[in-house]
PDB file of C-alpha atoms and ligand atoms in Angstrom:
ATOM      1  CA  MET D  43      -5.168  15.672 -12.651  1.00 44.00           C
ATOM      2  CA  SER D  44      -9.094  15.629 -11.557  1.00 44.00           C
ATOM      3  CA  ASP D  45      -8.362  13.080  -8.416  1.00 50.00           C
ATOM      4  CA  GLN D  46      -5.793  15.472  -6.833  1.00 53.00           C
ATOM      5  CA  PRO D  47      -6.680  17.622  -3.728  1.00 52.00           C
ATOM      6  CA  PRO D  48      -9.082  20.277  -4.700  1.00 51.00           C
ATOM      7  CA  ALA D  49      -7.234  23.451  -5.757  1.00 52.00           C
ATOM      8  CA  ALA D  50      -9.019  26.992  -4.595  1.00 51.00           C
ATOM      9  CA  PRO D  51      -8.551  29.568  -7.110  1.00 50.00           C
ATOM     10  CA  GLY D  52      -5.791  31.193  -5.221  1.00 51.00           C
ATOM     11  CA  PRO D  53      -3.415  34.062  -5.629  1.00 53.00           C
ATOM     12  CA  ALA D  54      -1.443  34.325  -8.789  1.00 54.00           C
ATOM     13  CA  PRO D  55       1.854  32.524  -8.940  1.00 55.00           C
ATOM     14  CA  LEU D  56       4.717  33.847  -6.522  1.00 55.00           C
ATOM     15  CA  LYS D  57       7.119  34.953  -8.752  1.00 58.00           C
ATOM     16  CA  GLY D  58       8.837  32.649 -10.864  1.00 58.00           C
ATOM     17  CA  GLY D  59       6.943  29.806  -9.396  1.00 82.00           C
ATOM     18  CA  ILE D  60       3.984  27.723  -9.819  1.00 91.00           C
ATOM     19  CA  ASP D  61       0.370  28.515  -8.343  1.00 92.00           C
ATOM     20  CA  CYS D  62      -1.652  26.981  -5.792  1.00 94.00           C
ATOM     21  CA  ARG D  63      -3.720  24.907  -8.364  1.00 94.00           C
ATOM     22  CA  ALA D  64      -0.688  23.456  -9.656  1.00 95.00           C
ATOM     23  CA  ALA D  65       0.965  22.964  -5.968  1.00 95.00           C
ATOM     24  CA  LEU D  66      -2.111  21.290  -4.980  1.00 94.00           C
ATOM     25  CA  ASP D  67      -2.490  18.979  -7.832  1.00 94.00           C
ATOM     26  CA  GLN D  68       1.087  17.948  -7.398  1.00 96.00           C
ATOM     27  CA  LEU D  69       0.756  17.443  -3.594  1.00 96.00           C
ATOM     28  CA  TRP D  70       0.539  13.694  -3.040  1.00 97.00           C
ATOM     29  CA  GLU D  71       3.221  13.145  -5.711  1.00 97.00           C
ATOM     30  CA  TYR D  72       5.163  15.477  -3.828  1.00 97.00           C
ATOM     31  CA  LEU D  73       4.629  13.932  -0.316  1.00 97.00           C
ATOM     32  CA  ASP D  74       5.205  10.487  -2.136  1.00 97.00           C
ATOM     33  CA  GLY D  75       8.463  11.741  -3.455  1.00 97.00           C
ATOM     34  CA  GLU D  76       7.293  10.759  -7.118  1.00 97.00           C
ATOM     35  CA  LEU D  77       8.069  14.215  -8.718  1.00 97.00           C
ATOM     36  CA  SER D  78      11.235  15.161 -10.555  1.00 97.00           C
ATOM     37  CA  PRO D  79      13.678  16.918  -8.656  1.00 97.00           C
ATOM     38  CA  GLU D  80      12.721  20.273 -10.356  1.00 95.00           C
ATOM     39  CA  LYS D  81       9.023  19.706  -9.666  1.00 96.00           C
ATOM     40  CA  MET D  82       9.725  18.693  -5.991  1.00 96.00           C
ATOM     41  CA  GLU D  83      11.648  21.898  -5.811  1.00 96.00           C
ATOM     42  CA  SER D  84       8.986  23.899  -7.241  1.00 95.00           C
ATOM     43  CA  VAL D  85       6.206  22.637  -5.010  1.00 96.00           C
ATOM     44  CA  ARG D  86       8.467  22.833  -1.945  1.00 95.00           C
ATOM     45  CA  THR D  87       9.462  26.513  -2.858  1.00 95.00           C
ATOM     46  CA  HIS D  88       5.435  27.274  -3.152  1.00 95.00           C
ATOM     47  CA  LEU D  89       4.545  25.506   0.083  1.00 94.00           C
ATOM     48  CA  ALA D  90       7.179  27.398   1.691  1.00 93.00           C
ATOM     49  CA  LEU D  91       5.929  30.701   0.824  1.00 91.00           C
ATOM     50  CA  CYS D  92       1.981  30.213   0.431  1.00 93.00           C
ATOM     51  CA  ALA D  93      -0.306  30.425   3.934  1.00 91.00           C
ATOM     52  CA  ARG D  94      -3.086  29.005   1.944  1.00 91.00           C
ATOM     53  CA  CYS D  95      -1.468  25.548   0.648  1.00 93.00           C
ATOM     54  CA  TYR D  96       0.332  25.012   3.902  1.00 89.00           C
ATOM     55  CA  PRO D  97      -2.510  23.659   5.709  1.00 89.00           C
ATOM     56  CA  GLU D  98      -3.308  21.330   3.050  1.00 91.00           C
ATOM     57  CA  HIS D  99       0.172  20.098   2.974  1.00 94.00           C
ATOM     58  CA  ASP D 100       0.043  19.519   6.760  1.00 92.00           C
ATOM     59  CA  PHE D 101      -3.467  17.728   6.696  1.00 92.00           C
ATOM     60  CA  GLU D 102      -2.544  15.266   3.582  1.00 94.00           C
ATOM     61  CA  LYS D 103       0.875  14.671   5.158  1.00 94.00           C
ATOM     62  CA  ALA D 104      -0.950  13.745   8.608  1.00 92.00           C
ATOM     63  CA  PHE D 105      -3.320  11.729   6.496  1.00 93.00           C
ATOM     64  CA  LEU D 106      -0.774   9.664   4.899  1.00 96.00           C
ATOM     65  CA  GLU D 107       1.323   8.768   8.016  1.00 94.00           C
ATOM     66  CA  ALA D 108      -1.947   7.760   9.771  1.00 93.00           C
ATOM     67  CA  VAL D 109      -2.676   5.399   6.753  1.00 95.00           C
ATOM     68  CA  GLY D 110       1.054   4.318   6.652  1.00 94.00           C
ATOM     69  CA  ASN D 111       1.099   3.513  10.393  1.00 92.00           C
ATOM     70  CA  CYS D 112      -2.275   2.043  10.868  1.00 92.00           C
ATOM     71  CA  ARG D 113      -1.099  -1.754  10.136  1.00 90.00           C
ATOM     72  CA  LYS D 114       2.376  -1.673  11.724  1.00 85.00           C
ATOM     73  CA  ASP D 115       1.423  -3.821  14.413  1.00 87.00           C
ATOM     74  CA  LEU D 116      -0.083  -6.511  12.006  1.00 91.00           C
ATOM     75  CA  CYS D 117       2.149  -9.765  11.963  1.00 94.00           C
ATOM     76  CA  ALA D 118       2.129 -13.341  10.679  1.00 96.00           C
ATOM     77  CA  SER D 119       1.434 -15.604  13.574  1.00 96.00           C
ATOM     78  CA  HIS D 120       4.030 -17.763  15.044  1.00 97.00           C
ATOM     79  CA  ARG D 121       2.200 -20.923  13.988  1.00 97.00           C
ATOM     80  CA  LEU D 122       2.256 -19.546  10.289  1.00 97.00           C
ATOM     81  CA  LYS D 123       6.049 -18.769  10.741  1.00 97.00           C
ATOM     82  CA  THR D 124       6.638 -22.387  12.024  1.00 96.00           C
ATOM     83  CA  LYS D 125       4.713 -23.929   9.465  1.00 97.00           C
ATOM     84  CA  ILE D 126       6.729 -21.805   6.648  1.00 97.00           C
ATOM     85  CA  MET D 127       9.933 -22.994   8.330  1.00 96.00           C
ATOM     86  CA  ASP D 128       8.949 -26.681   8.273  1.00 96.00           C
ATOM     87  CA  THR D 129       8.030 -26.614   4.528  1.00 95.00           C
ATOM     88  CA  LEU D 130      11.169 -24.803   3.784  1.00 96.00           C
ATOM     89  CA  HIS D 131      12.952 -27.420   5.543  1.00 95.00           C
ATOM     90  CA  ARG D 132      11.481 -30.325   3.803  1.00 94.00           C
ATOM     91  CA  LEU D 133      12.445 -28.464   0.472  1.00 92.00           C
ATOM     92  CA  GLY D 134      16.108 -28.627   1.792  1.00 92.00           C
ATOM     93  CA  PHE D 135      16.361 -25.285   3.448  1.00 94.00           C
ATOM     94  CA  SER D 136      18.450 -25.294   6.659  1.00 91.00           C
ATOM     95  CA  PRO D 137      18.328 -22.304   8.737  1.00 86.00           C
ATOM     96  CA  THR D 138      20.978 -20.758  10.720  1.00 84.00           C
ATOM     97  CA  ARG D 139      19.090 -21.164  14.014  1.00 61.00           C
ATOM     98  CA  PRO D 140      15.921 -23.153  14.285  1.00 54.00           C
ATOM     99  CA  THR D 141      13.948 -19.800  14.316  1.00 50.00           C
ATOM    100  CA  SER D 142      15.487 -17.301  11.997  1.00 49.00           C
ATOM    101  CA  VAL D 143      12.202 -15.809  11.027  1.00 55.00           C
TER     102      VAL D 143
ATOM    103  CA  MET O  82      18.259 -27.816  -7.802  1.00 51.00           C
ATOM    104  CA  ALA O  83      21.528 -29.764  -8.010  1.00 76.00           C
ATOM    105  CA  LEU O  84      23.899 -27.543  -5.660  1.00 85.00           C
ATOM    106  CA  SER O  85      26.871 -28.656  -3.769  1.00 90.00           C
ATOM    107  CA  PRO O  86      26.760 -28.301  -0.242  1.00 90.00           C
ATOM    108  CA  ALA O  87      29.029 -25.059  -0.401  1.00 91.00           C
ATOM    109  CA  GLU O  88      26.230 -23.779  -2.776  1.00 90.00           C
ATOM    110  CA  GLN O  89      23.523 -24.816  -0.835  1.00 91.00           C
ATOM    111  CA  GLU O  90      24.909 -23.153   2.149  1.00 93.00           C
ATOM    112  CA  VAL O  91      25.060 -19.771   0.313  1.00 92.00           C
ATOM    113  CA  TYR O  92      21.554 -20.207  -1.603  1.00 94.00           C
ATOM    114  CA  ASP O  93      20.162 -20.611   1.933  1.00 95.00           C
ATOM    115  CA  ARG O  94      21.956 -18.112   3.830  1.00 95.00           C
ATOM    116  CA  SER O  95      21.377 -15.411   1.197  1.00 95.00           C
ATOM    117  CA  PHE O  96      17.659 -16.470   1.298  1.00 96.00           C
ATOM    118  CA  GLU O  97      17.500 -16.579   4.900  1.00 96.00           C
ATOM    119  CA  ARG O  98      19.148 -13.161   5.078  1.00 95.00           C
ATOM    120  CA  GLU O  99      17.188 -11.220   2.120  1.00 96.00           C
ATOM    121  CA  ALA O 100      13.877 -12.799   1.876  1.00 97.00           C
ATOM    122  CA  LEU O 101      12.629 -14.273   5.278  1.00 97.00           C
ATOM    123  CA  PRO O 102      12.841 -10.802   7.010  1.00 97.00           C
ATOM    124  CA  TRP O 103      10.074  -9.583   4.724  1.00 97.00           C
ATOM    125  CA  LEU O 104       7.727 -12.242   6.086  1.00 97.00           C
ATOM    126  CA  ASP O 105       5.404  -9.853   8.032  1.00 97.00           C
ATOM    127  CA  ASP O 106       5.178  -7.539   5.181  1.00 96.00           C
ATOM    128  CA  VAL O 107       4.307 -10.069   2.823  1.00 97.00           C
ATOM    129  CA  TYR O 108       1.749 -11.418   5.320  1.00 97.00           C
ATOM    130  CA  ARG O 109       0.391  -8.020   5.460  1.00 96.00           C
ATOM    131  CA  PHE O 110       0.109  -7.591   1.909  1.00 96.00           C
ATOM    132  CA  ALA O 111      -1.381 -11.286   1.621  1.00 96.00           C
ATOM    133  CA  LEU O 112      -4.002 -10.265   4.377  1.00 95.00           C
ATOM    134  CA  SER O 113      -5.044  -7.391   2.335  1.00 94.00           C
ATOM    135  CA  LEU O 114      -5.773  -9.158  -0.773  1.00 94.00           C
ATOM    136  CA  THR O 115      -7.291 -12.234   0.937  1.00 93.00           C
ATOM    137  CA  ARG O 116      -9.177 -10.356   3.848  1.00 92.00           C
ATOM    138  CA  ASN O 117      -9.302 -13.626   5.579  1.00 91.00           C
ATOM    139  CA  GLU O 118      -6.542 -14.815   7.896  1.00 94.00           C
ATOM    140  CA  ALA O 119      -6.419 -18.576   6.973  1.00 94.00           C
ATOM    141  CA  ASP O 120      -6.522 -17.837   3.236  1.00 94.00           C
ATOM    142  CA  ALA O 121      -3.410 -15.336   3.807  1.00 96.00           C
ATOM    143  CA  ASP O 122      -1.488 -17.897   5.687  1.00 97.00           C
ATOM    144  CA  ASP O 123      -1.947 -20.245   2.659  1.00 95.00           C
ATOM    145  CA  VAL O 124      -1.064 -17.649   0.415  1.00 96.00           C
ATOM    146  CA  VAL O 125       2.156 -16.581   2.207  1.00 98.00           C
ATOM    147  CA  GLN O 126       3.066 -20.079   2.562  1.00 97.00           C
ATOM    148  CA  GLU O 127       3.060 -20.815  -1.160  1.00 96.00           C
ATOM    149  CA  THR O 128       4.762 -17.294  -1.627  1.00 97.00           C
ATOM    150  CA  PHE O 129       7.536 -18.141   0.452  1.00 97.00           C
ATOM    151  CA  LEU O 130       7.749 -22.023  -1.013  1.00 96.00           C
ATOM    152  CA  ARG O 131       7.679 -20.496  -4.715  1.00 96.00           C
ATOM    153  CA  ALA O 132      10.203 -17.794  -3.626  1.00 97.00           C
ATOM    154  CA  TYR O 133      12.715 -20.567  -2.065  1.00 97.00           C
ATOM    155  CA  ARG O 134      12.283 -22.855  -5.248  1.00 95.00           C
ATOM    156  CA  SER O 135      13.072 -19.902  -7.561  1.00 93.00           C
ATOM    157  CA  TRP O 136      15.578 -17.907  -5.555  1.00 95.00           C
ATOM    158  CA  HIS O 137      18.440 -18.598  -8.114  1.00 93.00           C
ATOM    159  CA  THR O 138      16.074 -16.261 -10.200  1.00 94.00           C
ATOM    160  CA  PHE O 139      16.136 -13.404  -8.023  1.00 95.00           C
ATOM    161  CA  GLU O 140      18.487 -10.763  -8.979  1.00 92.00           C
ATOM    162  CA  ARG O 141      21.108 -10.218  -6.327  1.00 89.00           C
ATOM    163  CA  GLY O 142      20.829  -6.368  -5.317  1.00 89.00           C
ATOM    164  CA  SER O 143      17.445  -5.841  -6.146  1.00 93.00           C
ATOM    165  CA  ASP O 144      14.390  -5.268  -4.066  1.00 94.00           C
ATOM    166  CA  ALA O 145      13.559  -8.806  -2.495  1.00 96.00           C
ATOM    167  CA  ARG O 146      10.426  -7.283  -0.922  1.00 96.00           C
ATOM    168  CA  ARG O 147       9.087  -6.357  -4.087  1.00 96.00           C
ATOM    169  CA  TRP O 148      10.121  -9.802  -6.002  1.00 97.00           C
ATOM    170  CA  LEU O 149       8.228 -11.392  -2.989  1.00 97.00           C
ATOM    171  CA  PHE O 150       5.247  -9.007  -3.291  1.00 97.00           C
ATOM    172  CA  THR O 151       4.836  -9.885  -7.019  1.00 96.00           C
ATOM    173  CA  ILE O 152       5.161 -13.777  -6.127  1.00 96.00           C
ATOM    174  CA  CYS O 153       2.513 -13.043  -3.501  1.00 97.00           C
ATOM    175  CA  ARG O 154      -0.235 -11.479  -5.768  1.00 95.00           C
ATOM    176  CA  ASN O 155       0.728 -14.127  -8.453  1.00 93.00           C
ATOM    177  CA  ALA O 156       0.301 -16.814  -5.886  1.00 93.00           C
ATOM    178  CA  PHE O 157      -3.054 -14.921  -4.497  1.00 94.00           C
ATOM    179  CA  LEU O 158      -4.612 -15.047  -8.201  1.00 91.00           C
ATOM    180  CA  ARG O 159      -3.541 -18.668  -8.588  1.00 88.00           C
ATOM    181  CA  THR O 160      -5.072 -19.938  -5.467  1.00 81.00           C
ATOM    182  CA  ARG O 161      -8.562 -17.990  -6.447  1.00 77.00           C
ATOM    183  CA  GLU O 162      -9.645 -19.452  -9.884  1.00 61.00           C
ATOM    184  CA  ARG O 163     -11.985 -16.666 -10.189  1.00 50.00           C
ATOM    185  CA  ALA O 164      -9.578 -13.983  -8.872  1.00 51.00           C
ATOM    186  CA  ARG O 165      -8.283 -12.760 -12.340  1.00 52.00           C
ATOM    187  CA  HIS O 166     -11.887 -12.609 -13.806  1.00 51.00           C
ATOM    188  CA  GLN O 167     -13.047 -10.733 -10.827  1.00 50.00           C
ATOM    189  CA  VAL O 168     -10.273  -8.304 -10.789  1.00 50.00           C
ATOM    190  CA  ASP O 169     -11.001  -7.695 -14.379  1.00 48.00           C
ATOM    191  CA  LEU O 170     -14.660  -6.957 -13.522  1.00 44.00           C
ATOM    192  CA  GLU O 171     -13.609  -4.627 -10.570  1.00 48.00           C
ATOM    193  CA  ASP O 172     -11.356  -3.088 -12.988  1.00 47.00           C
ATOM    194  CA  GLY O 173     -14.423  -2.122 -15.021  1.00 43.00           C
ATOM    195  CA  ASP O 174     -16.221  -0.507 -12.255  1.00 44.00           C
ATOM    196  CA  VAL O 175     -13.459   1.847 -11.226  1.00 45.00           C
ATOM    197  CA  GLU O 176     -15.476   4.731 -12.568  1.00 42.00           C
ATOM    198  CA  SER O 177     -18.737   4.142 -10.897  1.00 41.00           C
ATOM    199  CA  VAL O 178     -17.057   3.228  -7.577  1.00 40.00           C
ATOM    200  CA  ALA O 179     -14.882   6.427  -7.558  1.00 40.00           C
ATOM    201  CA  ALA O 180     -17.849   8.228  -8.825  1.00 41.00           C
ATOM    202  CA  GLN O 181     -19.551   7.665  -5.454  1.00 40.00           C
ATOM    203  CA  ALA O 182     -16.644   8.944  -3.555  1.00 40.00           C
ATOM    204  CA  GLY O 183     -17.157  12.482  -5.272  1.00 40.00           C
ATOM    205  CA  GLU O 184     -13.912  14.307  -6.507  1.00 41.00           C
ATOM    206  CA  ALA O 185     -12.888  16.038  -3.048  1.00 45.00           C
ATOM    207  CA  LEU O 186     -13.287  16.335   0.242  1.00 51.00           C
ATOM    208  CA  THR O 187     -15.328  19.424   0.821  1.00 49.00           C
ATOM    209  CA  ALA O 188     -14.518  20.123   4.407  1.00 54.00           C
ATOM    210  CA  ARG O 189     -11.997  18.506   6.455  1.00 65.00           C
ATOM    211  CA  GLU O 190     -11.876  20.005   9.798  1.00 62.00           C
ATOM    212  CA  GLY O 191     -13.297  17.110  11.698  1.00 70.00           C
ATOM    213  CA  VAL O 192     -10.907  15.132  10.238  1.00 76.00           C
ATOM    214  CA  ASP O 193      -8.043  17.404  10.817  1.00 77.00           C
ATOM    215  CA  GLN O 194      -8.982  17.150  14.632  1.00 75.00           C
ATOM    216  CA  LEU O 195      -9.145  13.318  14.342  1.00 75.00           C
ATOM    217  CA  LEU O 196      -5.769  13.017  12.825  1.00 78.00           C
ATOM    218  CA  THR O 197      -4.556  14.793  15.827  1.00 75.00           C
ATOM    219  CA  ARG O 198      -6.390  13.756  18.831  1.00 74.00           C
ATOM    220  CA  VAL O 199      -7.335   9.933  17.963  1.00 73.00           C
ATOM    221  CA  ASP O 200      -5.683   6.711  17.516  1.00 80.00           C
ATOM    222  CA  LEU O 201      -7.359   6.102  14.017  1.00 83.00           C
ATOM    223  CA  ALA O 202      -5.362   3.077  13.251  1.00 88.00           C
ATOM    224  CA  PRO O 203      -8.317   0.621  13.982  1.00 88.00           C
ATOM    225  CA  ALA O 204     -10.678   2.632  11.956  1.00 88.00           C
ATOM    226  CA  LEU O 205      -8.482   3.261   9.123  1.00 92.00           C
ATOM    227  CA  SER O 206      -7.535  -0.393   9.021  1.00 92.00           C
ATOM    228  CA  SER O 207     -11.009  -1.411   8.604  1.00 91.00           C
ATOM    229  CA  ALA O 208     -11.603   1.224   6.196  1.00 94.00           C
ATOM    230  CA  ILE O 209      -9.022  -0.231   3.884  1.00 95.00           C
ATOM    231  CA  ASP O 210     -10.326  -3.668   4.276  1.00 93.00           C
ATOM    232  CA  ARG O 211     -13.699  -2.320   2.815  1.00 93.00           C
ATOM    233  CA  LEU O 212     -11.900  -0.364   0.023  1.00 95.00           C
ATOM    234  CA  ALA O 213     -12.653  -2.187  -3.167  1.00 93.00           C
ATOM    235  CA  GLU O 214     -10.305  -3.474  -5.598  1.00 91.00           C
ATOM    236  CA  PRO O 215      -8.582  -2.434  -7.307  1.00 93.00           C
ATOM    237  CA  PHE O 216      -8.001   0.777  -5.016  1.00 96.00           C
ATOM    238  CA  ARG O 217      -7.176  -1.432  -2.094  1.00 96.00           C
ATOM    239  CA  SER O 218      -4.027  -3.103  -3.635  1.00 96.00           C
ATOM    240  CA  ALA O 219      -2.636   0.283  -4.697  1.00 97.00           C
ATOM    241  CA  VAL O 220      -3.324   1.749  -1.213  1.00 97.00           C
ATOM    242  CA  VAL O 221      -1.809  -0.894   0.758  1.00 97.00           C
ATOM    243  CA  LEU O 222       1.308  -1.204  -1.751  1.00 97.00           C
ATOM    244  CA  VAL O 223       2.242   2.444  -1.629  1.00 98.00           C
ATOM    245  CA  ASP O 224       0.929   3.779   1.586  1.00 97.00           C
ATOM    246  CA  VAL O 225       0.929   0.788   4.112  1.00 96.00           C
ATOM    247  CA  GLU O 226       3.943  -1.050   2.711  1.00 95.00           C
ATOM    248  CA  ASP O 227       5.896   2.031   1.217  1.00 95.00           C
ATOM    249  CA  GLN O 228       6.447   0.912  -2.231  1.00 97.00           C
ATOM    250  CA  SER O 229       7.167   3.345  -5.142  1.00 97.00           C
ATOM    251  CA  TYR O 230       4.699   3.894  -7.715  1.00 98.00           C
ATOM    252  CA  GLU O 231       7.143   2.138 -10.171  1.00 97.00           C
ATOM    253  CA  ALA O 232       7.140  -1.024  -7.734  1.00 97.00           C
ATOM    254  CA  ALA O 233       3.554  -1.248  -7.406  1.00 98.00           C
ATOM    255  CA  ALA O 234       3.034  -1.148 -11.241  1.00 97.00           C
ATOM    256  CA  GLU O 235       5.563  -4.125 -11.263  1.00 96.00           C
ATOM    257  CA  ILE O 236       3.736  -5.938  -8.497  1.00 97.00           C
ATOM    258  CA  LEU O 237       0.167  -5.266  -9.973  1.00 96.00           C
ATOM    259  CA  HIS O 238       1.439  -5.374 -13.549  1.00 95.00           C
ATOM    260  CA  ILE O 239      -0.576  -2.222 -14.440  1.00 96.00           C
ATOM    261  CA  PRO O 240       1.039   0.987 -15.881  1.00 97.00           C
ATOM    262  CA  ILE O 241       2.398   3.732 -13.320  1.00 97.00           C
ATOM    263  CA  GLY O 242      -0.651   5.981 -14.683  1.00 96.00           C
ATOM    264  CA  THR O 243      -3.105   3.600 -13.409  1.00 97.00           C
ATOM    265  CA  VAL O 244      -1.306   2.990 -10.052  1.00 97.00           C
ATOM    266  CA  ARG O 245      -1.536   6.532  -9.531  1.00 97.00           C
ATOM    267  CA  SER O 246      -5.336   7.092 -10.238  1.00 96.00           C
ATOM    268  CA  ARG O 247      -6.308   3.960  -8.434  1.00 97.00           C
ATOM    269  CA  LEU O 248      -4.196   5.273  -5.305  1.00 97.00           C
ATOM    270  CA  PHE O 249      -5.488   8.884  -5.626  1.00 97.00           C
ATOM    271  CA  ARG O 250      -9.198   7.405  -5.736  1.00 96.00           C
ATOM    272  CA  GLY O 251      -8.393   4.957  -3.183  1.00 97.00           C
ATOM    273  CA  ARG O 252      -7.101   7.706  -0.670  1.00 96.00           C
ATOM    274  CA  ARG O 253     -10.094   9.953  -1.547  1.00 94.00           C
ATOM    275  CA  LEU O 254     -12.529   7.124  -0.488  1.00 94.00           C
ATOM    276  CA  LEU O 255     -10.709   6.369   2.936  1.00 94.00           C
ATOM    277  CA  GLN O 256     -10.738  10.225   3.460  1.00 92.00           C
ATOM    278  CA  HIS O 257     -14.554  10.193   3.045  1.00 90.00           C
ATOM    279  CA  GLU O 258     -14.782   7.235   5.368  1.00 89.00           C
ATOM    280  CA  LEU O 259     -12.736   9.521   7.689  1.00 87.00           C
ATOM    281  CA  VAL O 260     -15.358  12.569   7.685  1.00 85.00           C
ATOM    282  CA  ASN O 261     -18.120   9.913   8.357  1.00 83.00           C
ATOM    283  CA  TYR O 262     -16.278   8.591  11.177  1.00 83.00           C
ATOM    284  CA  ALA O 263     -15.308  12.144  12.159  1.00 80.00           C
ATOM    285  CA  ARG O 264     -18.938  13.277  12.167  1.00 80.00           C
ATOM    286  CA  ASP O 265     -20.169  10.008  14.182  1.00 81.00           C
ATOM    287  CA  ALA O 266     -17.420  10.432  16.871  1.00 76.00           C
ATOM    288  CA  GLY O 267     -18.682  14.163  17.305  1.00 77.00           C
ATOM    289  CA  PHE O 268     -15.620  16.101  15.511  1.00 73.00           C
ATOM    290  CA  ALA O 269     -17.298  17.089  12.690  1.00 60.00           C
ATOM    291  CA  THR O 270     -19.015  20.489  12.301  1.00 53.00           C
ATOM    292  CA  ALA O 271     -22.140  20.839  10.543  1.00 44.00           C
ATOM    293  CA  ARG O 272     -20.349  21.974   7.490  1.00 43.00           C
ATOM    294  CA  SER O 273     -17.899  19.256   7.781  1.00 41.00           C
ATOM    295  CA  THR O 274     -20.593  16.867   6.619  1.00 39.00           C
ATOM    296  CA  GLY O 275     -20.545  17.015   3.089  1.00 41.00           C
ATOM    297  CA  ALA O 276     -19.835  13.425   2.549  1.00 40.00           C
ATOM    298  CA  ASP O 277     -23.521  12.675   3.195  1.00 39.00           C
ATOM    299  CA  THR O 278     -24.187  10.975  -0.049  1.00 38.00           C
ATOM    300  CA  VAL O 279     -21.237   8.463  -0.036  1.00 38.00           C
ATOM    301  CA  THR O 280     -22.178   4.955  -0.361  1.00 37.00           C
ATOM    302  CA  HIS O 281     -20.016   1.812   0.274  1.00 38.00           C
ATOM    303  CA  GLU O 282     -19.348  -1.012  -1.924  1.00 34.00           C
TER     304      GLU O 282
HETATM  305 ZN1   ZN P 456      -0.574  28.144  -2.855  1.00 61.02          ZN
END
């Protein structure tokens, strides 16, 4: 896939495995856990044995973790939560506790 | 809804247990769509109102957060009369926007250092806000809200392959932003500045 991390011309495939280009082409899907079990395994095996690809893996993993964590502390305001509970209440909703959000 | 008091109790308790805990998540998604807190508040309010009214249609045992995200996006599109038109227009610009990002990060050592040494959360969050649609929704759903490609496809009403390409281009655009940020922060070396030609929006 053209919009995957760039694959450097690397060494020949490790025996029975995929080459660097294939490993890097699938790196994001691998990190997202979106490959089939067989493909997950082939990328995992390549990364475990390839000194060239592992830094790419570490970089992309750190990048995705940073993106994943960048908005963790962003929450709805207390005012909005209260407003929503009031609206739901008018529709017939009765919470267990007054502030169940 | 003509529910008996006992049925109403079951209805409310399951809504309270399965839908309400996702309010902050829905808010984050809404804010990524509206990029405006007041509008996000309205969209979240509308989302939970609709969710409560149609809670009987929610398939028990399925993913309530995904269901709420879908309602949220629909609420957003409905509240913005021109939104769907705009999304379509933006879809047509996918290639030109992506082309500005280039295909690859040529050197990333400055960003490597950034990722390990600096709290990038504020910079990344604002970079996500500056991402053009349709890349922003894909990145937010998959990378921030941890949705699968399949869930994102369902929420955005697009094929999985489209989620994948929007997500990957969105990530690439973010990485280019980080290269610029690393350079400005003094982390990038001379050869880490291969993204000079990147422009934004
Ligand atoms: Zn390799």
